Amino acid sequence: MALIRITSPHVHKPTSTAGIMRLVILATLPGILAMTFFFGWGTLINIVWASALAITFEALCIRARNRPLSFYLRDNSAILTAVLIALALPPFAPWWLTAVAVFVAIVIAKQLYGGIGQNPFNPAMVAYALVLISFPVEMTRWTAPFMLYGEGWNILAFTDTFSLIFGSWVEHADAFTSATPLDEMRHRGGLTTEEAWRASDVLANVGAWHAVSAAYAMGGVLLLYKKIFSWHTPAAFLLSLGGIATFFYIISPDTYADPFFHLTVGGTMLGAFFIATDPVSSATSNKGKIWFGIGIGSLIYIIRTWGNYPDAVAFSILLMNLAAPFIDQYTQPRAYGHKASKRGMKEKI
Amino acid sequence: MSKIFAFHGGIHPPENKKQSTRAPIRLAPVPEQLTIPIQQHIGAPAKPCVHVGEQVLKGQMIAEAQGRISVSIHASSSGTITDISPQSVPHPSGLEAPCISIKTDGQDQWIPHQGLADYRSLPPLELINYIRNHGIAGMGGAGFPTDVKLHLGDDHIVNTLIINAAECEPYITADDMLIRERAEQIVGGIEVINYLLNPTHILIGIEDNKAHAIRVLEDALRHTKLNIDIVVVPTKYPSGGEKQLVRLLTGVEVPSGRIPADVGIVCQNIGTVAAINQAVHHGTPLISRIVTVTGGAVGKPQNLEALIGTPINDLLETAQVNHNTLSRLVMGGPMMGFTIEDDAIPIIKTSNCIIAAVKEEMPPAPPSQACIRCGLCEQACPAELLPQQLFWFSKSREFEKAKHHNLFDCIECGACSYVCPSNIPLVQYYRFAKNEIRDEEAEQRKSDQARQRFEARQARLEQAVLDKEIRRKERAAQAAKTQAAKKASSETAAQTPEDNIKQLKTAAAITRTKLKKALSALEAAKADSSDNIAQLDLQYKQAEHAAEEAQKALELAESGIQAPATSVAPDIKQLKTQAAVARTKLKKAQQALKIAEDKGHDGADTLRATVAQLEEKSVAAQLVFANAETDAASSSSSNPLPALKESTDKALGTFKKAEAALETAIANSSPAAEKMKAGVEKLKAKYTEALAAQEAAETLSAPKATEAPAQSFEPQPTARTPADLKALKQNVSIMRTKLKKTETLLASAEADSEQAGELQQEIVRLTQLHKDAKAQLDAEEEGKIKAAAAQGIDLKKLKIDAALARAAVTKLERSIKKAQEAEPAELNALQTELLAAQQQATQFNNTLSQFE
Ligand code: SF4
Ligand code: SF4
């Protein structure tokens, strides 16, 4: 009997980082389904394409950094990043756009910082922000929900979609693309919101977006239930965005979109449940997470309403990622048996 | 039912408790060999009181408690002591520790023992000692001596007694089974503790997964008059942690770095309670305990009542262990227990569980991955720390930051490690960091101490050298004095004391000048950091000493001439010192106490006691001193008025001081306040007495008092001799220095009102003397100047010339020195110049001295 000395604890919860990542990926399924239902095969094709690229890039980097390959590849984190990028990009994004985004996310935003757990910014959002700035034309052209065409469910055939993404995109693109509701709202000219709602086709079909948001929220609630993340970030995020939107909507309903619109279009739900909750780049303590969420929610509203970009989830999250270490320093929890929580990094003298 | 206050975090590991609760508690067989460590508790190890070869009976004390925090150890069975030597003991470190080995004789024969017929008739202290002598230490956690927890002193008011039956660690069921089968023992034990601590609430905290035990306990509590609440808490690890349980049951948090007693709470493990019962009612010391033997590798998981010292292997065999599948042997629970490699290790008072685990139960930890900052650890931490941050800081050895993030509030419960998806051994990191910090601090302390020791030694050596020198000088001075005295008595028997004083004065003045010279030389040397400072320093000290000697001799002589020295009771000074010493001691102790209190140190109680004692002593000393002083003052009614006045002032000062002290004492609600009050009253009476005496004396001796200063002014006769201008000058300077000295003394003594009065008077006297001496000097000088003018010499001018000449000499001397180093050619010229200058200077001086 060879007994060895091991210090406590001797038991371990059967969780693993890979398992958590897998669960998060699974939680995106409702969103993926909804996207596919309303916007066609493009989302699925993009997810597969992005994942393949992500694994390749990740493997190359791990090899280059002389780390054990399978040990790190097994943590599923690259695939999660790829899925999130694919969901954030327009469904008919050309193949190279996805490739650039995945490269930026995996190689630059993650591995160059030291791999999993070390990245100060959410890799998917770094990638998204970069391609949004670099390729505004491709990025702002979304597919109109297929619900628009004909009667019933009538989406572009899989093969057509495939060739659209990997073939000559530019010629065919215009046939299928349209602006997003947020674009419409933003660039509505002198119209009041009321007039915009009546005038715009896109806005008339906003239901598709609502549905997709609801699907994301479902997945998010599942993760919340599974205690993968705590309620603090998403709740603070959504409540602050909703609260500010309500405030301005009450002041002037003609100028400002209603809070429901803000919460259910664009990347709000995806951001609240899948991006802002990314633990690596967010604040640590529960108190900190609340400030983090409030920051994101407020920034989204500010940029959407007064900024240059119609949607702002990526920018807001990146900005708050930047602030997370600072927030951490000032939001240490009050430890048991202490009167007050401590601040900063050192004892004050 | 009581309210429950949830604590943050916590985890729900698989319980694995059912396995070992199916069978009743069984007695483990008496092993052939018992190995009993002499330290099974926190504190000082017990001291063996048996020798090898001695026959011992079951229950006989074999090692005696020593020190405040310690408990006794008893033989678990009858037999022969075979060995007292270091053996493997159950400790996470795996180190060996002294044990007493007993070869059992199989008789298991008890030493005569008997419980207390009525423990309530015993004074609490005796009962506590009884418990200590029966070897009772905490049986749940670290093994803290129970008697210490029961003897908290008066400054800890216990309002809540918490009996810890939570038993939150997986696998362990020892307490559960104890309650199920022996609930009456627990009730009995609680009654004993209740007698000792007299708490207002008694709460039993128990997890809701022990339904059976709760029922039994409820039944048992019907038989007691005490009002005991069973608080059922939700099953969650680590609700049985002392701090967590305190929060769960009372909503109070034990302040960081403190013990529950500081917030009026005492926690006792339920097993300990039963052990107290057994000791008090049956006289059986703590020689056995219930141990859960469980795990996948034992065939019959169960609870065994095992003798302290039984090798683990015996228990494992009783529970039918399968050695082939056994992969890890854990003593304690899976969350906080430690592994053991040697199954000959004995059971001790704190061993509540042995887990013989198979590989699947406790698989080797998978390689840890990077922290993904998921925050699960934070959600699990019952101490509300940021385990993740602590991990980063520990890993990067940023211990300052780790400390700032409350590393030392981590209870090492393992909850964070348990939940970490990346399998990071977080607790191990914290243990590492804590040890590093402790080591660093110990290192720091050690070097500090070493430095202090070195400095103290250095100072001591220097002092020794000085003392030696001074003693030598003293002896020399003594010899010289006796010589001089002899000479004086033989040569001029008729020499007046005035003459003697004159001589002494000159001597004093000379030594003083020497002293000054030495001082300035020393300072100069210091300024250019010359290396003969030490030497100069010595010289200076010597000079100082000599000056003092001379001064003393002078004063002695003076006081001899003056009116008989004021008769002061000789022991007053001594008493004063004593009082002062007592005061300082008190102050020191108070400071120590404060520090200790701030740090929540265990020793605070003892310190407090010491302070109270010292306070009393100080007050007593002060009183004695004041009495003696005022007595001395008032008893010598023949004293002149100033003395009376002085004594009145003194009495007033002491009285005022005592009053102030009393006030602070009352403010601090010090126990000595009563005594002090009495003392203050007394002093007041004394003061009024003294005042009355003074007034009486004043009215009586008014004319005498006015004459007094004139009489005490002594240098007058000497001034009559006209040639003694120099002596007069010196006289003046002496007076001036004396005055200055006293003045500075006064300034420093201002706070000490007693002395200040004295000094004030001294100053007045000295000022007067100084003035007179000055006046005399002026008069003499005037005469000289006039005489000189008659001869056509301007004395002032002469003086200046002399000074100039002297300056020229020094200047030349300096340039010669320089020249010696640089330009030897010029040396000759300079030397001749110097000679001339010197001559001139001497001439001037001579002329001058003629007129002085
Ligand atoms: S081991 Fe320390 S840091 Fe980890 S959960 Fe327990 S108390 Fe918190
Ligand atoms: S649980 Fe582990 S991986 Fe998650 S934050 Fe804590 S240390 Fe990092």
GROMACS .gro file of C-alpha atoms in nm, chain A:
model
  349
    1MET     CA    1   0.000   0.000   0.000
    2ALA     CA    2   0.169   0.313  -0.114
    3LEU     CA    3   0.011   0.608   0.051
    4ILE     CA    4   0.124   0.954  -0.034
    5ARG     CA    5   0.091   1.279   0.143
    6ILE     CA    6  -0.172   1.503  -0.007
    7THR     CA    7  -0.312   1.805   0.160
    8SER     CA    8  -0.677   1.885   0.183
    9PRO     CA    9  -0.922   1.914   0.026
   10HIS     CA   10  -0.935   1.558  -0.093
   11VAL     CA   11  -1.252   1.581  -0.291
   12HIS     CA   12  -1.330   1.799  -0.582
   13LYS     CA   13  -1.646   1.909  -0.750
   14PRO     CA   14  -1.675   1.731  -1.082
   15THR     CA   15  -1.665   2.049  -1.281
   16SER     CA   16  -1.408   2.148  -1.534
   17THR     CA   17  -1.329   2.450  -1.736
   18ALA     CA   18  -1.399   2.250  -2.051
   19GLY     CA   19  -1.736   2.153  -1.910
   20ILE     CA   20  -1.826   2.512  -1.835
   21MET     CA   21  -1.729   2.620  -2.184
   22ARG     CA   22  -1.930   2.336  -2.330
   23LEU     CA   23  -2.232   2.436  -2.131
   24VAL     CA   24  -2.204   2.795  -2.249
   25ILE     CA   25  -2.180   2.677  -2.609
   26LEU     CA   26  -2.488   2.462  -2.557
   27ALA     CA   27  -2.668   2.759  -2.411
   28THR     CA   28  -2.623   2.946  -2.737
   29LEU     CA   29  -2.827   2.677  -2.918
   30PRO     CA   30  -3.165   2.850  -2.888
   31GLY     CA   31  -3.007   3.164  -3.027
   32ILE     CA   32  -2.844   2.972  -3.311
   33LEU     CA   33  -3.175   2.808  -3.395
   34ALA     CA   34  -3.357   3.138  -3.392
   35MET     CA   35  -3.095   3.302  -3.609
   36THR     CA   36  -3.112   3.018  -3.857
   37PHE     CA   37  -3.488   3.028  -3.857
   38PHE     CA   38  -3.506   3.397  -3.931
   39PHE     CA   39  -3.188   3.469  -4.119
   40GLY     CA   40  -3.102   3.151  -4.298
   41TRP     CA   41  -2.822   2.901  -4.310
   42GLY     CA   42  -2.555   3.164  -4.305
   43THR     CA   43  -2.524   3.160  -3.926
   44LEU     CA   44  -2.466   2.786  -3.913
   45ILE     CA   45  -2.214   2.794  -4.194
   46ASN     CA   46  -2.033   3.076  -4.023
   47ILE     CA   47  -2.023   2.891  -3.692
   48VAL     CA   48  -1.865   2.585  -3.844
   49TRP     CA   49  -1.622   2.790  -4.047
   50ALA     CA   50  -1.525   3.008  -3.754
   51SER     CA   51  -1.481   2.711  -3.521
   52ALA     CA   52  -1.255   2.533  -3.766
   53LEU     CA   53  -1.046   2.845  -3.801
   54ALA     CA   54  -1.039   2.904  -3.426
   55ILE     CA   55  -0.914   2.554  -3.350
   56THR     CA   56  -0.649   2.588  -3.617
   57PHE     CA   57  -0.525   2.923  -3.494
   58GLU     CA   58  -0.535   2.812  -3.134
   59ALA     CA   59  -0.339   2.498  -3.212
   60LEU     CA   60  -0.077   2.693  -3.404
   61CYS     CA   61  -0.036   2.938  -3.124
   62ILE     CA   62  -0.014   2.674  -2.853
   63ARG     CA   63   0.244   2.492  -3.059
   64ALA     CA   64   0.438   2.810  -3.109
   65ARG     CA   65   0.426   2.879  -2.737
   66ASN     CA   66   0.547   2.529  -2.658
   67ARG     CA   67   0.248   2.433  -2.453
   68PRO     CA   68   0.087   2.089  -2.435
   69LEU     CA   69  -0.146   2.092  -2.733
   70SER     CA   70  -0.432   1.862  -2.645
   71PHE     CA   71  -0.444   1.979  -2.284
   72TYR     CA   72  -0.515   2.334  -2.389
   73LEU     CA   73  -0.726   2.254  -2.694
   74ARG     CA   74  -0.958   2.049  -2.482
   75ASP     CA   75  -1.077   2.345  -2.281
   76ASN     CA   76  -1.328   2.442  -2.557
   77SER     CA   77  -1.262   2.808  -2.507
   78ALA     CA   78  -1.157   2.868  -2.868
   79ILE     CA   79  -1.478   2.715  -2.998
   80LEU     CA   80  -1.685   2.931  -2.767
   81THR     CA   81  -1.512   3.241  -2.896
   82ALA     CA   82  -1.570   3.129  -3.254
   83VAL     CA   83  -1.940   3.067  -3.192
   84LEU     CA   84  -1.984   3.407  -3.034
   85ILE     CA   85  -1.808   3.579  -3.324
   86ALA     CA   86  -2.020   3.393  -3.576
   87LEU     CA   87  -2.337   3.494  -3.395
   88ALA     CA   88  -2.231   3.855  -3.381
   89LEU     CA   89  -2.133   3.888  -3.747
   90PRO     CA   90  -2.396   3.935  -4.016
   91PRO     CA   91  -2.525   3.595  -4.131
   92PHE     CA   92  -2.396   3.640  -4.482
   93ALA     CA   93  -2.059   3.776  -4.387
   94PRO     CA   94  -1.805   3.676  -4.651
   95TRP     CA   95  -1.564   3.404  -4.552
   96TRP     CA   96  -1.263   3.631  -4.527
   97LEU     CA   97  -1.439   3.863  -4.290
   98THR     CA   98  -1.499   3.577  -4.051
   99ALA     CA   99  -1.141   3.463  -4.096
  100VAL     CA  100  -1.004   3.804  -4.008
  101ALA     CA  101  -1.228   3.826  -3.706
  102VAL     CA  102  -1.131   3.483  -3.575
  103PHE     CA  103  -0.765   3.553  -3.633
  104VAL     CA  104  -0.784   3.874  -3.438
  105ALA     CA  105  -0.979   3.711  -3.159
  106ILE     CA  106  -0.769   3.399  -3.109
  107VAL     CA  107  -0.423   3.511  -3.204
  108ILE     CA  108  -0.413   3.874  -3.110
  109ALA     CA  109  -0.670   3.923  -2.840
  110LYS     CA  110  -0.614   3.594  -2.662
  111GLN     CA  111  -0.293   3.405  -2.728
  112LEU     CA  112  -0.066   3.705  -2.755
  113TYR     CA  113  -0.184   3.807  -2.411
  114GLY     CA  114  -0.093   3.468  -2.271
  115GLY     CA  115  -0.381   3.241  -2.361
  116ILE     CA  116  -0.686   3.145  -2.167
  117GLY     CA  117  -0.752   3.346  -1.856
  118GLN     CA  118  -0.500   3.616  -1.935
  119ASN     CA  119  -0.680   3.831  -2.186
  120PRO     CA  120  -0.792   4.166  -2.052
  121PHE     CA  121  -1.047   4.207  -2.332
  122ASN     CA  122  -1.315   3.977  -2.453
  123PRO     CA  123  -1.159   3.828  -2.768
  124ALA     CA  124  -1.486   3.804  -2.961
  125MET     CA  125  -1.560   4.169  -2.899
  126VAL     CA  126  -1.210   4.281  -2.992
  127ALA     CA  127  -1.256   4.097  -3.322
  128TYR     CA  128  -1.602   4.236  -3.376
  129ALA     CA  129  -1.496   4.592  -3.306
  130LEU     CA  130  -1.199   4.559  -3.536
  131VAL     CA  131  -1.391   4.430  -3.835
  132LEU     CA  132  -1.669   4.678  -3.770
  133ILE     CA  133  -1.427   4.964  -3.800
  134SER     CA  134  -1.227   4.812  -4.085
  135PHE     CA  135  -1.510   4.681  -4.302
  136PRO     CA  136  -1.810   4.899  -4.230
  137VAL     CA  137  -1.987   4.815  -4.555
  138GLU     CA  138  -1.985   4.443  -4.502
  139MET     CA  139  -2.060   4.477  -4.135
  140THR     CA  140  -2.362   4.701  -4.156
  141ARG     CA  141  -2.541   4.500  -4.416
  142TRP     CA  142  -2.756   4.245  -4.253
  143THR     CA  143  -2.987   4.002  -4.414
  144ALA     CA  144  -3.343   4.103  -4.394
  145PRO     CA  145  -3.535   3.844  -4.196
  146PHE     CA  146  -3.656   3.585  -4.441
  147MET     CA  147  -3.996   3.621  -4.301
  148LEU     CA  148  -4.014   3.917  -4.531
  149TYR     CA  149  -4.021   3.716  -4.848
  150GLY     CA  150  -4.320   3.529  -4.970
  151GLU     CA  151  -4.547   3.343  -4.739
  152GLY     CA  152  -4.431   3.129  -4.455
  153TRP     CA  153  -4.082   3.008  -4.400
  154ASN     CA  154  -3.889   3.071  -4.713
  155ILE     CA  155  -3.518   3.097  -4.668
  156LEU     CA  156  -3.232   3.091  -4.910
  157ALA     CA  157  -3.124   2.737  -4.993
  158PHE     CA  158  -2.821   2.601  -4.813
  159THR     CA  159  -2.606   2.567  -5.126
  160ASP     CA  160  -2.693   2.916  -5.237
  161THR     CA  161  -2.597   3.049  -4.899
  162PHE     CA  162  -2.272   2.857  -4.910
  163SER     CA  163  -2.173   2.997  -5.245
  164LEU     CA  164  -2.281   3.340  -5.133
  165ILE     CA  165  -2.045   3.328  -4.838
  166PHE     CA  166  -1.751   3.162  -5.007
  167GLY     CA  167  -1.812   3.288  -5.362
  168SER     CA  168  -1.846   3.628  -5.507
  169TRP     CA  169  -2.025   3.805  -5.236
  170VAL     CA  170  -2.046   4.155  -5.364
  171GLU     CA  171  -2.256   4.089  -5.674
  172HIS     CA  172  -2.531   3.909  -5.492
  173ALA     CA  173  -2.518   4.074  -5.162
  174ASP     CA  174  -2.756   4.354  -5.230
  175ALA     CA  175  -3.032   4.118  -5.317
  176PHE     CA  176  -3.057   3.991  -4.965
  177THR     CA  177  -2.924   4.250  -4.737
  178SER     CA  178  -3.088   4.528  -4.556
  179ALA     CA  179  -3.020   4.749  -4.263
  180THR     CA  180  -3.081   4.643  -3.906
  181PRO     CA  181  -3.352   4.803  -3.698
  182LEU     CA  182  -3.091   4.994  -3.508
  183ASP     CA  183  -2.954   5.136  -3.833
  184GLU     CA  184  -3.301   5.239  -3.930
  185MET     CA  185  -3.359   5.409  -3.602
  186ARG     CA  186  -3.029   5.582  -3.615
  187HIS     CA  187  -3.048   5.703  -3.971
  188ARG     CA  188  -3.412   5.789  -3.979
  189GLY     CA  189  -3.342   6.150  -4.074
  190GLY     CA  190  -3.587   6.396  -3.935
  191LEU     CA  191  -3.857   6.146  -3.867
  192THR     CA  192  -3.995   6.095  -3.523
  193THR     CA  193  -3.977   5.743  -3.385
  194GLU     CA  194  -4.344   5.705  -3.454
  195GLU     CA  195  -4.299   5.798  -3.821
  196ALA     CA  196  -3.995   5.577  -3.848
  197TRP     CA  197  -4.191   5.282  -3.721
  198ARG     CA  198  -4.453   5.340  -3.984
  199ALA     CA  199  -4.217   5.414  -4.269
  200SER     CA  200  -3.963   5.138  -4.236
  201ASP     CA  201  -3.995   4.785  -4.365
  202VAL     CA  202  -3.718   4.676  -4.142
  203LEU     CA  203  -3.882   4.811  -3.835
  204ALA     CA  204  -4.207   4.656  -3.931
  205ASN     CA  205  -4.036   4.321  -3.913
  206VAL     CA  206  -3.863   4.381  -3.584
  207GLY     CA  207  -4.041   4.076  -3.447
  208ALA     CA  208  -3.766   3.855  -3.585
  209TRP     CA  209  -3.516   4.039  -3.371
  210HIS     CA  210  -3.731   4.011  -3.068
  211ALA     CA  211  -3.751   3.640  -3.117
  212VAL     CA  212  -3.377   3.604  -3.151
  213SER     CA  213  -3.325   3.809  -2.836
  214ALA     CA  214  -3.572   3.595  -2.649
  215ALA     CA  215  -3.380   3.287  -2.757
  216TYR     CA  216  -3.055   3.430  -2.625
  217ALA     CA  217  -3.223   3.522  -2.302
  218MET     CA  218  -3.343   3.163  -2.267
  219GLY     CA  219  -2.993   3.034  -2.298
  220GLY     CA  220  -2.875   3.295  -2.051
  221VAL     CA  221  -3.131   3.195  -1.795
  222LEU     CA  222  -3.022   2.835  -1.831
  223LEU     CA  223  -2.664   2.935  -1.750
  224LEU     CA  224  -2.784   3.142  -1.459
  225TYR     CA  225  -2.975   2.844  -1.330
  226LYS     CA  226  -2.666   2.629  -1.370
  227LYS     CA  227  -2.472   2.891  -1.172
  228ILE     CA  228  -2.219   2.935  -1.448
  229PHE     CA  229  -2.232   3.303  -1.380
  230SER     CA  230  -2.408   3.510  -1.120
  231TRP     CA  231  -2.703   3.736  -1.192
  232HIS     CA  232  -2.514   4.053  -1.112
  233THR     CA  233  -2.367   4.148  -1.448
  234PRO     CA  234  -2.664   4.075  -1.676
  235ALA     CA  235  -2.912   4.221  -1.432
  236ALA     CA  236  -2.716   4.541  -1.384
  237PHE     CA  237  -2.654   4.563  -1.757
  238LEU     CA  238  -3.018   4.520  -1.863
  239LEU     CA  239  -3.167   4.723  -1.582
  240SER     CA  240  -2.942   5.019  -1.639
  241LEU     CA  241  -2.998   5.015  -2.015
  242GLY     CA  242  -3.373   4.974  -1.966
  243GLY     CA  243  -3.380   5.237  -1.694
  244ILE     CA  244  -3.199   5.502  -1.895
  245ALA     CA  245  -3.404   5.426  -2.204
  246THR     CA  246  -3.726   5.457  -2.005
  247PHE     CA  247  -3.614   5.787  -1.862
  248PHE     CA  248  -3.548   5.943  -2.202
  249TYR     CA  249  -3.850   5.782  -2.359
  250ILE     CA  250  -4.072   5.941  -2.098
  251ILE     CA  251  -3.908   6.278  -2.154
  252SER     CA  252  -3.949   6.267  -2.528
  253PRO     CA  253  -4.105   5.963  -2.691
  254ASP     CA  254  -4.068   6.121  -3.032
  255THR     CA  255  -3.692   6.150  -3.019
  256TYR     CA  256  -3.596   5.842  -2.827
  257ALA     CA  257  -3.672   5.479  -2.892
  258ASP     CA  258  -3.864   5.288  -2.630
  259PRO     CA  259  -3.683   5.075  -2.373
  260PHE     CA  260  -3.826   4.752  -2.508
  261PHE     CA  261  -3.674   4.830  -2.844
  262HIS     CA  262  -3.337   4.892  -2.683
  263LEU     CA  263  -3.346   4.569  -2.491
  264THR     CA  264  -3.456   4.341  -2.772
  265VAL     CA  265  -3.275   4.452  -3.084
  266GLY     CA  266  -2.914   4.441  -3.178
  267GLY     CA  267  -2.669   4.259  -2.962
  268THR     CA  268  -2.822   4.350  -2.627
  269MET     CA  269  -2.924   4.003  -2.513
  270LEU     CA  270  -2.626   3.827  -2.666
  271GLY     CA  271  -2.404   4.081  -2.495
  272ALA     CA  272  -2.579   4.065  -2.160
  273PHE     CA  273  -2.577   3.689  -2.122
  274PHE     CA  274  -2.283   3.566  -2.325
  275ILE     CA  275  -2.028   3.843  -2.362
  276ALA     CA  276  -2.045   4.065  -2.057
  277THR     CA  277  -2.053   3.757  -1.838
  278ASP     CA  278  -1.724   3.636  -1.979
  279PRO     CA  279  -1.546   3.598  -1.648
  280VAL     CA  280  -1.195   3.653  -1.774
  281SER     CA  281  -1.243   4.009  -1.878
  282SER     CA  282  -1.509   4.122  -1.634
  283ALA     CA  283  -1.497   4.245  -1.278
  284THR     CA  284  -1.451   3.991  -1.003
  285SER     CA  285  -1.659   4.058  -0.698
  286ASN     CA  286  -2.035   4.071  -0.700
  287LYS     CA  287  -2.027   4.438  -0.618
  288GLY     CA  288  -1.780   4.491  -0.898
  289LYS     CA  289  -1.995   4.301  -1.143
  290ILE     CA  290  -2.285   4.530  -1.071
  291TRP     CA  291  -2.078   4.837  -1.151
  292PHE     CA  292  -1.943   4.661  -1.455
  293GLY     CA  293  -2.295   4.587  -1.580
  294ILE     CA  294  -2.416   4.937  -1.511
  295GLY     CA  295  -2.122   5.077  -1.704
  296ILE     CA  296  -2.197   4.863  -2.007
  297GLY     CA  297  -2.569   4.938  -2.005
  298SER     CA  298  -2.515   5.312  -1.980
  299LEU     CA  299  -2.245   5.320  -2.245
  300ILE     CA  300  -2.462   5.125  -2.486
  301TYR     CA  301  -2.739   5.374  -2.455
  302ILE     CA  302  -2.509   5.670  -2.487
  303ILE     CA  303  -2.333   5.540  -2.797
  304ARG     CA  304  -2.651   5.418  -2.961
  305THR     CA  305  -2.830   5.745  -2.909
  306TRP     CA  306  -2.563   6.007  -2.943
  307GLY     CA  307  -2.265   5.821  -3.089
  308ASN     CA  308  -2.162   5.738  -3.441
  309TYR     CA  309  -2.242   5.371  -3.436
  310PRO     CA  310  -2.588   5.226  -3.442
  311ASP     CA  311  -2.499   4.944  -3.206
  312ALA     CA  312  -2.252   4.967  -2.926
  313VAL     CA  313  -2.246   4.643  -2.734
  314ALA     CA  314  -1.893   4.561  -2.842
  315PHE     CA  315  -1.752   4.904  -2.769
  316SER     CA  316  -1.924   4.930  -2.435
  317ILE     CA  317  -1.803   4.592  -2.322
  318LEU     CA  318  -1.448   4.665  -2.435
  319LEU     CA  319  -1.449   4.996  -2.254
  320MET     CA  320  -1.570   4.833  -1.938
  321ASN     CA  321  -1.315   4.552  -1.977
  322LEU     CA  322  -1.064   4.828  -1.959
  323ALA     CA  323  -1.216   4.952  -1.638
  324ALA     CA  324  -1.254   4.610  -1.476
  325PRO     CA  325  -0.922   4.600  -1.290
  326PHE     CA  326  -0.993   4.943  -1.154
  327ILE     CA  327  -1.340   4.840  -1.046
  328ASP     CA  328  -1.191   4.536  -0.880
  329GLN     CA  329  -0.967   4.746  -0.664
  330TYR     CA  330  -1.253   4.942  -0.523
  331THR     CA  331  -1.512   4.672  -0.484
  332GLN     CA  332  -1.354   4.415  -0.263
  333PRO     CA  333  -1.621   4.241  -0.064
  334ARG     CA  334  -1.627   4.294   0.309
  335ALA     CA  335  -1.462   3.987   0.446
  336TYR     CA  336  -1.616   3.796   0.736
  337GLY     CA  337  -1.539   3.960   1.065
  338HIS     CA  338  -1.433   4.290   0.912
  339LYS     CA  339  -1.617   4.613   0.965
  340ALA     CA  340  -1.561   4.751   0.620
  341SER     CA  341  -1.429   4.628   0.291
  342LYS     CA  342  -1.078   4.716   0.196
  343ARG     CA  343  -0.978   4.916  -0.103
  344GLY     CA  344  -0.689   4.934  -0.337
  345MET     CA  345  -0.392   4.707  -0.324
  346LYS     CA  346  -0.208   4.815  -0.014
  347GLU     CA  347  -0.284   4.909   0.340
  348LYS     CA  348  -0.326   5.278   0.379
  349ILE     CA  349  -0.065   5.409   0.610
   0.00000   0.00000   0.00000
